[in-house]
Coordinates of C-alpha atoms and ligand atoms in Angstrom, one line a residue:
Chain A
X1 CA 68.0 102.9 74.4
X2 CA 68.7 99.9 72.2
X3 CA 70.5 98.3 74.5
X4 CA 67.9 99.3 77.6
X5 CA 65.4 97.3 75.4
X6 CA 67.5 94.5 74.4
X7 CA 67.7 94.0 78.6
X8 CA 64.2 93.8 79.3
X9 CA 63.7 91.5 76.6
X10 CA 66.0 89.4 78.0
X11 CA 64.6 89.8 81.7
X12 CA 61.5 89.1 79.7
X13 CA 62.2 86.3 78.6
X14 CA 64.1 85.1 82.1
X15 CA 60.9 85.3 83.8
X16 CA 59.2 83.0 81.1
X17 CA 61.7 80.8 81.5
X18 CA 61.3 80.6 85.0
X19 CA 57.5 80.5 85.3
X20 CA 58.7 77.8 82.2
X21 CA 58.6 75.2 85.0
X22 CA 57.8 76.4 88.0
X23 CA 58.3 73.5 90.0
X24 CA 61.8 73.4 89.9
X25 CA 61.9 76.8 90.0
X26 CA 60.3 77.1 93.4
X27 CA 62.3 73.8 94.7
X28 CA 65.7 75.9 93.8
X29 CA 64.1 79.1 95.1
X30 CA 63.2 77.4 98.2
X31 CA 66.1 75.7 99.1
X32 CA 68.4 79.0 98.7
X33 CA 65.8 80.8 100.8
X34 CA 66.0 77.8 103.5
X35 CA 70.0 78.3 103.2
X36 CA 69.9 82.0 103.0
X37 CA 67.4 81.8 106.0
X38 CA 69.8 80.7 108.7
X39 CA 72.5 82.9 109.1
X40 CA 69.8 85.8 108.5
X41 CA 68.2 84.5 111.3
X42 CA 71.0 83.9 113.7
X43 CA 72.0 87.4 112.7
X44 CA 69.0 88.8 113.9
X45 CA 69.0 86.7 116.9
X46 CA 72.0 87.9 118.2
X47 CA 71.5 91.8 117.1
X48 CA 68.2 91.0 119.9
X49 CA 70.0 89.8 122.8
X50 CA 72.9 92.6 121.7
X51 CA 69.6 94.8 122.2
X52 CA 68.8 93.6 125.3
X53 CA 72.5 93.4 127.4
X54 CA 73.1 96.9 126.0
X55 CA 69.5 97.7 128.0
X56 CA 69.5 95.6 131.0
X57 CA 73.2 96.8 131.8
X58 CA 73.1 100.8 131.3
X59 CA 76.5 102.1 131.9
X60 CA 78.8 99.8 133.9
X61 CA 79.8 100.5 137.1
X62 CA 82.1 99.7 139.9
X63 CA 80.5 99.2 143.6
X64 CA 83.6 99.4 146.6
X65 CA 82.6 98.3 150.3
X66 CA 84.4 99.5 152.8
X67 CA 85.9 97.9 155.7
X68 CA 83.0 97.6 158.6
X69 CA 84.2 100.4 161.2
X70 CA 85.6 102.7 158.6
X71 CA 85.2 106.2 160.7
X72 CA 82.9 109.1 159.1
X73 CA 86.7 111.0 158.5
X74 CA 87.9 108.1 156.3
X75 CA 85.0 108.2 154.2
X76 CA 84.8 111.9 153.6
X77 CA 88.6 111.6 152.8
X78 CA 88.7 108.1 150.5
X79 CA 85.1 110.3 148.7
X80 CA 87.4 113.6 148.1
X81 CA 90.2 111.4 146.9
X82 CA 88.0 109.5 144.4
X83 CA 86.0 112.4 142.8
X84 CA 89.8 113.7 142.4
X85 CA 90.5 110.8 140.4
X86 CA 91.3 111.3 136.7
X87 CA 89.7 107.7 135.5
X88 CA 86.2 108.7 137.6
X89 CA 83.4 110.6 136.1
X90 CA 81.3 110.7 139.4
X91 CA 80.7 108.6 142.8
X92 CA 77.7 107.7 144.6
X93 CA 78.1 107.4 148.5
X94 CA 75.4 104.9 149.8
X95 CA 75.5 104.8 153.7
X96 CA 75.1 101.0 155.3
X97 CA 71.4 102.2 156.4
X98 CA 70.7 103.6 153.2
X99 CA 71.6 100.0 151.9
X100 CA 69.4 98.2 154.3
X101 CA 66.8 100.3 154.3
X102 CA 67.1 99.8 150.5
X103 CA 67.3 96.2 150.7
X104 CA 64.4 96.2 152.5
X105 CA 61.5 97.7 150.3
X106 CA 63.0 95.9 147.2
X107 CA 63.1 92.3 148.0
X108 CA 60.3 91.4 150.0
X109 CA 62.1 90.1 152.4
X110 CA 61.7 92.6 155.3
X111 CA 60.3 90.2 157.6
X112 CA 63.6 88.9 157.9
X113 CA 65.9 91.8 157.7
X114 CA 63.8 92.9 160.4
X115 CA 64.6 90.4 162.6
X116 CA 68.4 91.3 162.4
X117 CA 69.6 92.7 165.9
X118 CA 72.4 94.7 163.7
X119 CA 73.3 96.2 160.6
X120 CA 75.2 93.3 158.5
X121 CA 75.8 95.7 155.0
X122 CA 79.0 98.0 154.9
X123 CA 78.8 101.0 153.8
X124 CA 79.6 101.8 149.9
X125 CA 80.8 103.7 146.8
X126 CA 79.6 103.3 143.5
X127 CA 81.8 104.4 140.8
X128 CA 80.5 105.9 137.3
X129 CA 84.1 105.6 135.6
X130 CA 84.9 107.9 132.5
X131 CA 85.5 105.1 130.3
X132 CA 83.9 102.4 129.8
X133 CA 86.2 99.9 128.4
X134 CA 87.1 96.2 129.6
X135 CA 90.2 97.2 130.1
X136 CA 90.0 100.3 131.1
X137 CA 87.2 99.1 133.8
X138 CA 89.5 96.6 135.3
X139 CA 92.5 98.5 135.7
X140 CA 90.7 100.8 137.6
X141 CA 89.3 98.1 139.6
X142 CA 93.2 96.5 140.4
X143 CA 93.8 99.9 141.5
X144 CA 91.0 100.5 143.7
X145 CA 91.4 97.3 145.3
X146 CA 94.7 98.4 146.8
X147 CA 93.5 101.1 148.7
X148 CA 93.3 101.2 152.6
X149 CA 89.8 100.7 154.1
X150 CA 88.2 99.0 150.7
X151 CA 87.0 95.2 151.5
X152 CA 85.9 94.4 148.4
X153 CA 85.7 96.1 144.8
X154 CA 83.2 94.7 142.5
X155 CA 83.0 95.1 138.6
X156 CA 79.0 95.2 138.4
X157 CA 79.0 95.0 134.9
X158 CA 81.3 92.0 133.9
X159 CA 78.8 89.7 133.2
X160 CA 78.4 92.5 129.8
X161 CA 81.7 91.8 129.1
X162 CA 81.2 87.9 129.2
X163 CA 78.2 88.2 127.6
X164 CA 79.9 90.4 124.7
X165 CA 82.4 87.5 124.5
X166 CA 79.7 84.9 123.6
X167 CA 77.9 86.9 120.7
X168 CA 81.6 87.8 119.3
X169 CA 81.7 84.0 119.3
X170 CA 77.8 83.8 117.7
X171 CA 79.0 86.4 115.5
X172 CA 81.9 84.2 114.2
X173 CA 79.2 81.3 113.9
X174 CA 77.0 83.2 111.7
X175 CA 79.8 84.5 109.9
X176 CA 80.8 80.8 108.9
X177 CA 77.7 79.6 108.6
X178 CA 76.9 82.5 105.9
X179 CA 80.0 81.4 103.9
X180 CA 79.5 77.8 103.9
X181 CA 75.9 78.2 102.7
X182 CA 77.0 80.8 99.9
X183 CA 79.1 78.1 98.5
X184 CA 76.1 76.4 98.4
X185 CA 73.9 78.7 96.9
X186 CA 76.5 79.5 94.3
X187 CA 77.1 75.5 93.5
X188 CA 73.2 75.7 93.4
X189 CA 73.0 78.3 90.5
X190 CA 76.3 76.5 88.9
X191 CA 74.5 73.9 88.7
X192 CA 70.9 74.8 86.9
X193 CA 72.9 77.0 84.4
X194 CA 74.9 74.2 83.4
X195 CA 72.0 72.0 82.7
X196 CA 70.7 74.8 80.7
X197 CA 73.3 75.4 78.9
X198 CA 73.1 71.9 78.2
X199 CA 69.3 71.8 77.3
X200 CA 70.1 74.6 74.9
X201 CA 73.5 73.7 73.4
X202 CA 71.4 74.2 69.9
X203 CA 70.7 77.2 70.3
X204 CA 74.1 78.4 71.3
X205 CA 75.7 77.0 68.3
X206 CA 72.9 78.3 65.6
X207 CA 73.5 81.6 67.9
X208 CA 77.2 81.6 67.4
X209 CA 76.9 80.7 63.8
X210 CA 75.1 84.0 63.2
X211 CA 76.7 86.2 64.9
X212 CA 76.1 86.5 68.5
X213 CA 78.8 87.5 70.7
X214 CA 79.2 86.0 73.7
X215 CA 77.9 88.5 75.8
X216 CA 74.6 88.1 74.3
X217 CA 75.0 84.3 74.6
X218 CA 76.2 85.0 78.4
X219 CA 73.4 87.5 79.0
X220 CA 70.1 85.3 79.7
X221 CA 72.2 83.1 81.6
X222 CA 73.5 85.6 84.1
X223 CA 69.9 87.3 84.4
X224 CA 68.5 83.4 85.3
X225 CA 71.5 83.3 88.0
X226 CA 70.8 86.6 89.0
X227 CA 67.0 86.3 89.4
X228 CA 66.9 83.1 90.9
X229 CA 69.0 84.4 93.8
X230 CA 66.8 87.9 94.2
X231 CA 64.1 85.4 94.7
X232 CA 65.9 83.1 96.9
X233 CA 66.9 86.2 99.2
X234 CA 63.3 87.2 99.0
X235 CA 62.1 83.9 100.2
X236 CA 64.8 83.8 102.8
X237 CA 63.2 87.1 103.9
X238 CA 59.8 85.9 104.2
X239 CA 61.1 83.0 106.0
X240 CA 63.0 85.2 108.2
X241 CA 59.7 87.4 109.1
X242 CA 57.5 84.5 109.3
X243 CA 59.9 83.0 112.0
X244 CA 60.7 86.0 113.4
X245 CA 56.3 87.4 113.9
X246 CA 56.2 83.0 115.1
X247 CA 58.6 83.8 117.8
X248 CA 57.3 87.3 119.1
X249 CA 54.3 85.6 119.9
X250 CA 56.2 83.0 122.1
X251 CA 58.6 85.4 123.7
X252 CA 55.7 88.7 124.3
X253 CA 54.3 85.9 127.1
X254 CA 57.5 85.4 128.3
X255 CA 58.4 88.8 128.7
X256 CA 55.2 89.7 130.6
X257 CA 56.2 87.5 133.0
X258 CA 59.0 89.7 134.2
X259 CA 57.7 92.8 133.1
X260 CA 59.6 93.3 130.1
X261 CA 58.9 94.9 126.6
X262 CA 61.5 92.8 125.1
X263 CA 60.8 91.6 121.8
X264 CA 62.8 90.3 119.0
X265 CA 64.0 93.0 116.0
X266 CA 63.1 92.2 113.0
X267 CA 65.7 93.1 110.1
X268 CA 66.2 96.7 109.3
X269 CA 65.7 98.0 105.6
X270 CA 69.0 98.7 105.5
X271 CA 69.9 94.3 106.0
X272 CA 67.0 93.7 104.0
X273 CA 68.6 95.6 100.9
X274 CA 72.1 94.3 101.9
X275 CA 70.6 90.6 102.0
X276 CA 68.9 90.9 98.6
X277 CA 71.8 92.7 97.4
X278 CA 74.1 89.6 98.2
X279 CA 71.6 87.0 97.3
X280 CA 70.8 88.6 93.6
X281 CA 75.0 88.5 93.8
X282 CA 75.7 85.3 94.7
X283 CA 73.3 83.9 91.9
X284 CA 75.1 85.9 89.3
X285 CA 78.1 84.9 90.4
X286 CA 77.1 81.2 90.2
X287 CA 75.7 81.9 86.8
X288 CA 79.1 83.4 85.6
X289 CA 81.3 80.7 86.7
X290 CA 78.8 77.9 85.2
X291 CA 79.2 80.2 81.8
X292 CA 82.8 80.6 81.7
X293 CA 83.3 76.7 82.5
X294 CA 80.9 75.4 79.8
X295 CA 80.0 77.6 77.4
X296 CA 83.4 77.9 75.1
X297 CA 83.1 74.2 75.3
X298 CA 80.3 74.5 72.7
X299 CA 81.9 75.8 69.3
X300 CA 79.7 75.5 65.8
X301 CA 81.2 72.8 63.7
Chain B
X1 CA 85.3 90.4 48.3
X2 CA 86.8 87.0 48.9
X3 CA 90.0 85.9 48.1
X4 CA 92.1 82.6 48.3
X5 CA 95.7 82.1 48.1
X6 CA 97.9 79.0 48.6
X7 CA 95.2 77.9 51.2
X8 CA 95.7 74.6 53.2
X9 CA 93.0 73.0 55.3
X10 CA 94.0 69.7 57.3
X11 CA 91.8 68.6 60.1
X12 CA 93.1 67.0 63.3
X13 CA 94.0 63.6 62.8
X14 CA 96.0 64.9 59.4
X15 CA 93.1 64.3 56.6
X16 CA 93.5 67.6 53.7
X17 CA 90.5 68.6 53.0
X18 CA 92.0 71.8 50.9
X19 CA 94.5 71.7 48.9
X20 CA 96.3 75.0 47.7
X21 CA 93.3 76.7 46.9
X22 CA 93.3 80.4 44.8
X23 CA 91.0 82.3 43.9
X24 CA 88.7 85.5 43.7
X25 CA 85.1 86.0 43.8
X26 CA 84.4 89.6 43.1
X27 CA 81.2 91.9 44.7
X28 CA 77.9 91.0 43.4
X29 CA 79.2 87.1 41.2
X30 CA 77.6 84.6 41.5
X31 CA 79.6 81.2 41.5
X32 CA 78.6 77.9 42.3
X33 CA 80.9 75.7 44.3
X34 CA 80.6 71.6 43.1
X35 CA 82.5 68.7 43.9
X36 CA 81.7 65.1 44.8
X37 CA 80.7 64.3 48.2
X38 CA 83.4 64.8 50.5
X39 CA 85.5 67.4 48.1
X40 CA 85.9 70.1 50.7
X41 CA 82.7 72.4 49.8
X42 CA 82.0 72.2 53.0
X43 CA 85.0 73.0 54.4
X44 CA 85.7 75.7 52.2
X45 CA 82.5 77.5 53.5
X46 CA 83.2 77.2 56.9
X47 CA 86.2 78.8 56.1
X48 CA 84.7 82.3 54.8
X49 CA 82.4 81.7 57.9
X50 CA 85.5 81.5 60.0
X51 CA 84.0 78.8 61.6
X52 CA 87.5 76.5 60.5
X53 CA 90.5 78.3 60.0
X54 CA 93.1 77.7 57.0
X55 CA 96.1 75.9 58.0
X56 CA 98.3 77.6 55.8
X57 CA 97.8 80.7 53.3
X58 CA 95.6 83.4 53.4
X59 CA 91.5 83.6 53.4
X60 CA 90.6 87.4 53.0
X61 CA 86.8 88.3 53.5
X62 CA 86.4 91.5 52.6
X63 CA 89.8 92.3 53.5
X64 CA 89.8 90.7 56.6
X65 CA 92.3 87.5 56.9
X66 CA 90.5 84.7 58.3
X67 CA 93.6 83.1 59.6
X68 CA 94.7 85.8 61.8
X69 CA 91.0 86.9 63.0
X70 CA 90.8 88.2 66.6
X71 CA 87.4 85.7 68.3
X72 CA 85.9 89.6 69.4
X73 CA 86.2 90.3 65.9
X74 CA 84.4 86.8 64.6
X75 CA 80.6 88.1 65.0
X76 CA 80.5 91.3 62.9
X77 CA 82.0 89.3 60.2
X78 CA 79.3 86.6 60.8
X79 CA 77.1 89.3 61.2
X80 CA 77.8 90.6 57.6
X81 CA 77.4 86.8 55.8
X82 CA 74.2 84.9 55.2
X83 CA 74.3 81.4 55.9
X84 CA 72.2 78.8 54.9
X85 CA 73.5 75.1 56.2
X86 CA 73.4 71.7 54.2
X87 CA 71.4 70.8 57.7
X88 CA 69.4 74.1 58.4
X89 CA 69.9 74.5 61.8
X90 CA 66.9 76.0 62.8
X91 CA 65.1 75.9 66.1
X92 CA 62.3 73.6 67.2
X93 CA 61.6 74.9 70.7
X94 CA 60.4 78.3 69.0
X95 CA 58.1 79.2 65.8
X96 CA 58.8 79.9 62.2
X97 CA 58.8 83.5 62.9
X98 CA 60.9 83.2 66.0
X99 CA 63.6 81.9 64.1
X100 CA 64.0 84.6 61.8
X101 CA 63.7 86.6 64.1
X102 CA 66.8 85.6 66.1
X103 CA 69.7 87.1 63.6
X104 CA 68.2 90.6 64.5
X105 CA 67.7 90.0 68.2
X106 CA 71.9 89.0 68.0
X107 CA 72.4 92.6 66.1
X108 CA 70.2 94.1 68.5
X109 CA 67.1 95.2 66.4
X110 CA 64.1 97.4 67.3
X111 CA 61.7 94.6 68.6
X112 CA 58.7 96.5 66.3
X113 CA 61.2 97.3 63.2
X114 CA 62.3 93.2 63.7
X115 CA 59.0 92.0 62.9
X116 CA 58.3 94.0 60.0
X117 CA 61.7 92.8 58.8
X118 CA 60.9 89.0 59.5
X119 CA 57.7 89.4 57.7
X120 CA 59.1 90.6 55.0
X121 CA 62.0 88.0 54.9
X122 CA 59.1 85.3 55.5
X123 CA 56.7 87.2 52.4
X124 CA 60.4 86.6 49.8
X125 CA 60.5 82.7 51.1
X126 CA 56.8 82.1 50.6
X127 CA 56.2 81.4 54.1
X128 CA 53.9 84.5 55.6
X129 CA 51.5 82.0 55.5
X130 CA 53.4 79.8 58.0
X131 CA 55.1 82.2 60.4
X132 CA 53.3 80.6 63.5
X133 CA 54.4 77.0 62.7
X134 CA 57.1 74.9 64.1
X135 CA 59.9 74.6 62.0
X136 CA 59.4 70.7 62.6
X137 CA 55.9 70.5 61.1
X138 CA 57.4 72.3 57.2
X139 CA 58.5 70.3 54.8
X140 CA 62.2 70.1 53.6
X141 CA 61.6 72.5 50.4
X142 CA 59.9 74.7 53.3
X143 CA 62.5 74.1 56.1
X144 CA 65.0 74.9 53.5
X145 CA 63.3 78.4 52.4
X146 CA 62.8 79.5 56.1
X147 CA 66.8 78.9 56.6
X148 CA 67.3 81.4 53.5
X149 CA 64.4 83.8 55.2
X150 CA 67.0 84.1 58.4
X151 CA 70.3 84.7 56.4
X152 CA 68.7 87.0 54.3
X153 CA 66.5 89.2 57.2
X154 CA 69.8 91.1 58.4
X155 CA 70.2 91.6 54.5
X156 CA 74.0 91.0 54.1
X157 CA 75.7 91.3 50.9
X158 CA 77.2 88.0 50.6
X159 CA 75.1 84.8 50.8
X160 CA 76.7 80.9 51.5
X161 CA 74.9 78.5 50.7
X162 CA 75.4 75.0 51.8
X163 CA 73.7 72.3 49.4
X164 CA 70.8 74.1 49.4
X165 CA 68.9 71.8 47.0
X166 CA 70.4 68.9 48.4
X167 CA 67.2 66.6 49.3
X168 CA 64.9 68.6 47.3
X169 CA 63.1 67.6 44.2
X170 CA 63.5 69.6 41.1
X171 CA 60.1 71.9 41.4
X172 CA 61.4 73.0 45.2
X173 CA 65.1 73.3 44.0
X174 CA 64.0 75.7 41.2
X175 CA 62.1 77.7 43.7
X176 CA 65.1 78.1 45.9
X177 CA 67.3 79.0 42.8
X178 CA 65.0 81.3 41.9
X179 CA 65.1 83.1 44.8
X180 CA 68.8 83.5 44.9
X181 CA 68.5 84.7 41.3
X182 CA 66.6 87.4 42.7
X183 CA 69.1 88.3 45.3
X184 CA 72.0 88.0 42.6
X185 CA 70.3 90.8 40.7
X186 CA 69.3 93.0 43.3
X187 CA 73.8 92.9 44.0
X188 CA 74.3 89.9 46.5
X189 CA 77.6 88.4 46.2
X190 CA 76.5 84.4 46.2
X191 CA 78.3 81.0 46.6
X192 CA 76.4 78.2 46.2
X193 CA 77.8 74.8 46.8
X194 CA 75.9 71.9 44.7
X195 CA 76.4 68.8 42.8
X196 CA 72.6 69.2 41.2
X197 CA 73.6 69.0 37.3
X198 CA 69.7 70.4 36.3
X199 CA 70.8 73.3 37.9
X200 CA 74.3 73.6 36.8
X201 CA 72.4 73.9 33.3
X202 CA 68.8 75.9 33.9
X203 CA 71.0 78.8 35.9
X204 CA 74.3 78.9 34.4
X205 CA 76.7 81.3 36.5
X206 CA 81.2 80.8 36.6
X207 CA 81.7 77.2 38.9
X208 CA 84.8 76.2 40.9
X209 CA 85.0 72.5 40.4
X210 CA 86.3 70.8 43.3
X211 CA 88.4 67.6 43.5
X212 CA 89.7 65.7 46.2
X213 CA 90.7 69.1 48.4
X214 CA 91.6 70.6 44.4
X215 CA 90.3 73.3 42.2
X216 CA 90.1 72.0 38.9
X217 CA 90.4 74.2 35.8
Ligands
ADP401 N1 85.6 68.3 61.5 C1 86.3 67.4 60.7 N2 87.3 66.7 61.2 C2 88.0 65.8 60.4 N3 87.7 65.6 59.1 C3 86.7 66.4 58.5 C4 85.9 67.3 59.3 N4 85.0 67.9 58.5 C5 85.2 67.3 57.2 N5 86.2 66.4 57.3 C6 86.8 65.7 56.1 O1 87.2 66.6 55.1 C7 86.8 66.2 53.8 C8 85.9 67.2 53.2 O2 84.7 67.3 53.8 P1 83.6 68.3 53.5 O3 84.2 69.7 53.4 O4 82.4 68.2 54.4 O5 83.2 67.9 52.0 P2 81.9 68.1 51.2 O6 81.1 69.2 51.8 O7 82.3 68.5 49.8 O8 81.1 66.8 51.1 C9 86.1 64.8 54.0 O9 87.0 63.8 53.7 C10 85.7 64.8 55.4 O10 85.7 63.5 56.0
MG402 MG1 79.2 69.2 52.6

């Protein structure tokens, strides 16, 4: 109880401090949110077009053509053999007219298929495979691709795979982008707290003289650290949103134009408490380190 | 309650302040601590403060050797001493009443049972009146008497006292001796450095005459 009071006095007293001068207060809390801000927002970019490949691609498939002139026994034999396979879940057969026919209401472009005195599509498989890993994916592909009677075995969905490649590298991006601006956010906090430390080098010594321990001469510090950051993850939030609501503007036209619902996620609850969390962190930590480098250096004489 | 024996102080750069010091002051004496400028009174305090530490022999405060003091422990003993500096040391970013009120928030206080404390540590000084002032705008008599108000609000049993009449005229350093008069009877152990003859002789008590770093008989 005592010492539940003795914190909100000091919290108390924190937010004086920072309402004290609230200029620099909102400069510091600003430029953390601006840092902080970045690799939230590349985060979220990337968990979107994560969204979107995972939608556009469904499950990945493999599509084998046959050989034109493949007789109707082949077929029904090379079909048995595959839905015997232990790597295939399930096959589709689509007949070469099935194709055209196909090809014909989707694309627009009957006026020319039309024209055609013959048939140019082979017929085809399409392969639901039981597991849908890279490497399991292309494995089956190298095998498939030696059978008799298959012209051509196509991995429908590698462009997921590519595409998974490139946010991995995103990922990485954001990932150094978020420590590098920590760094800076914790230099950031260093640095206030050692100017107040400086400002009130009095009032540590008096404090010391009467019998403060250092934990109570450590304590409004690390609340300062540690509010400043909350703030500066809250701003960074804001910013985030702001961009974010900016941008689903921008991208709902866009989307209309190819008859998509796509929009851009904003940041779960769940990242929202995890990037207050860190922010609130970082700025104690920054605190702390500014403390233990300056403030044994002031002892009463 | 304290006790000297064979104690050494020499500062950094090899000056000796203190030179094989011994002596008792027992619970509830009062003794005053004189000397010419630059004697060692100073230095002497600072070491029952544990704010120096004895070079050689042994410091106890109530029964705790200065010397060999753990840092953790240095607080509670600071905790259990009143201190009132030759230079005050009070705070100008914060009022009268804020500054008496700091030795309780160190401790821990009630916030409600603090200010009834500072205002009666305020009332003993004479400065009720002035609770809401900055330490800046009181006189020295005044600036002096809030210093005792804050080593006397956490009501230890042993006050220091660091030329506390130094810079005042006689009516203000009778007021200030008068006040520790009152704390000497109500059983505060007291050591009071001065050099003030007037009040050597208006309230006689046992002194430790200091020379050159030396007790003199
Ligand atoms: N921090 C210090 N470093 C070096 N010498 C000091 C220090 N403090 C005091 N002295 C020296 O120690 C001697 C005693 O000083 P002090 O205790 O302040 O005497 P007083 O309080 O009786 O005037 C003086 O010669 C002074 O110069
Ligand atoms: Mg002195």
């Amino acid at each position: 109880m005592k010492t539940l009071l003795e914190h909100l006095r000091v919290l108390r007293h924190t937010l004086q401090r920072l309402l004290l001068t609230p200029n620099a207060t909102l400069l510091n809390i600003l430029i953390i949110g601006i840092a902080l801000s970045l690799p939230v927002g590349g985060y979220v970019l990337l968990k979107s077009v994560q969204l979107l490949g995972a939608q556009i691609s469904g499950t990945p498939q493999i599509s084998v053509f046959l050989a034109t002139g493949t007789s109707d026994g082949d077929i029904e034999r090379i079909g048995d053999k595959l839905k015997q396979h232990a790597a295939i879940q399930r096959i589709e057969f689509v007949p070469r007219a099935l194709a055209l026919k196909k090809l014909q209401q989707s694309s627009g472009l009957s006026d020319v298929i039309g024209g055609l005195s013959q048939n140019p599509l082979p017929d085809a498989f399409i392969i639901y495979p039981k597991d849908d890993s890279v490497a399991a994916l292309e494995a089956l592909r190298d095998e498939l691709n030696a059978w008799q009677h298959f012209e051509h075995v196509q991995l429908d969905s590698a462009w997921i795979h590519k595409l998974e490649a490139l946010l991995n590298f995103g990922r990485t991006a954001v990932a150094i982008l978020a420590a590098l601006l920590s760094f800076a956010l914790i230099a950031i906090t260093f640095n206030t707290i050692r100017l107040q430390i400086l400002t009130r080098r009095e009032e540590i010594e008096v404090s010391k003289l009467i019998g403060a321990t250092d934990a109570f001469i450590r304590r409004p510090f690390l609340y300062f650290g540690l509010t400043q950051g909350l703030l500066g993850g809250i701003a960074a939030w804001l910013l985030v949103a702001a961009s974010l609501q900016l941008l689903n503007y921008q991208v709902g036209a866009l989307a209309q134009l190819y008859a998509s619902n796509f929009s851009l996620q904003h940041l779960s609850a769940g990242d929202s408490l995890t990037l207050l969390g860190f922010s609130a962190y970082l700025g104690w930590l920054g605190a702390w380190f500014s403390v233990s480098q300056h403030l044994w250096q002031i002892e009463p004489r | 309650m304290i006790k000297f024996n064979q104690v050494y102080k020499r500062y950094p750069g090899g000056h000796e302040a203190l030179k094989n010091l011994s002596f008792d002051i027992a619970e509830g004496e009062m003794v005053y601590l004189t000397g010419h400028s630059g004697a060692g009174k100073s230095t002497l305090l600072k070491l029952i403060a544990a704010i120096e530490r004895p070079t050689s022999g042994s410091v106890l405060v109530k029964g705790q050797n200065i010397r060999s003091i753990k840092p953790a422990a240095i607080p509670q003993l600071r905790r259990n001493l009143g201190l009132i500096f030759q230079d005050h040391k009070l705070l100008f970013d914060r009022s009268a009443f804020d500054n008496v009120m700091l030795p309780l928030q160190i401790c821990g206080f009630d916030p409600r049972e603090s200010a009834k404390r500072v205002r009666a540590a305020l009332d003993k000084v004479g400065l009720l009146e002035r609770e809401k002032a900055n330490p800046i705008a009181l006189s020295g008599g005044e600036q002096q008497r809030l210093c005792i108000a804050r080593a006397i609000v956490n009501r230890p049993t042993m006050l220091l006292a660091d030329e506390p009449t130094g810079n005042l005229d006689s009516e203000y350093a009778n007021e200030i001796m008068n006040i520790f008069k009152s704390f000497h009877q109500v059983g505060v152990t007291l050591l009071v450095s001065t050099h003030d003859e007037n009040i050597l002789r208006q309230f006689p008590a046992r002194a430790l005459h200091l020379n050159k770093g030396e007790l003199q008989a």
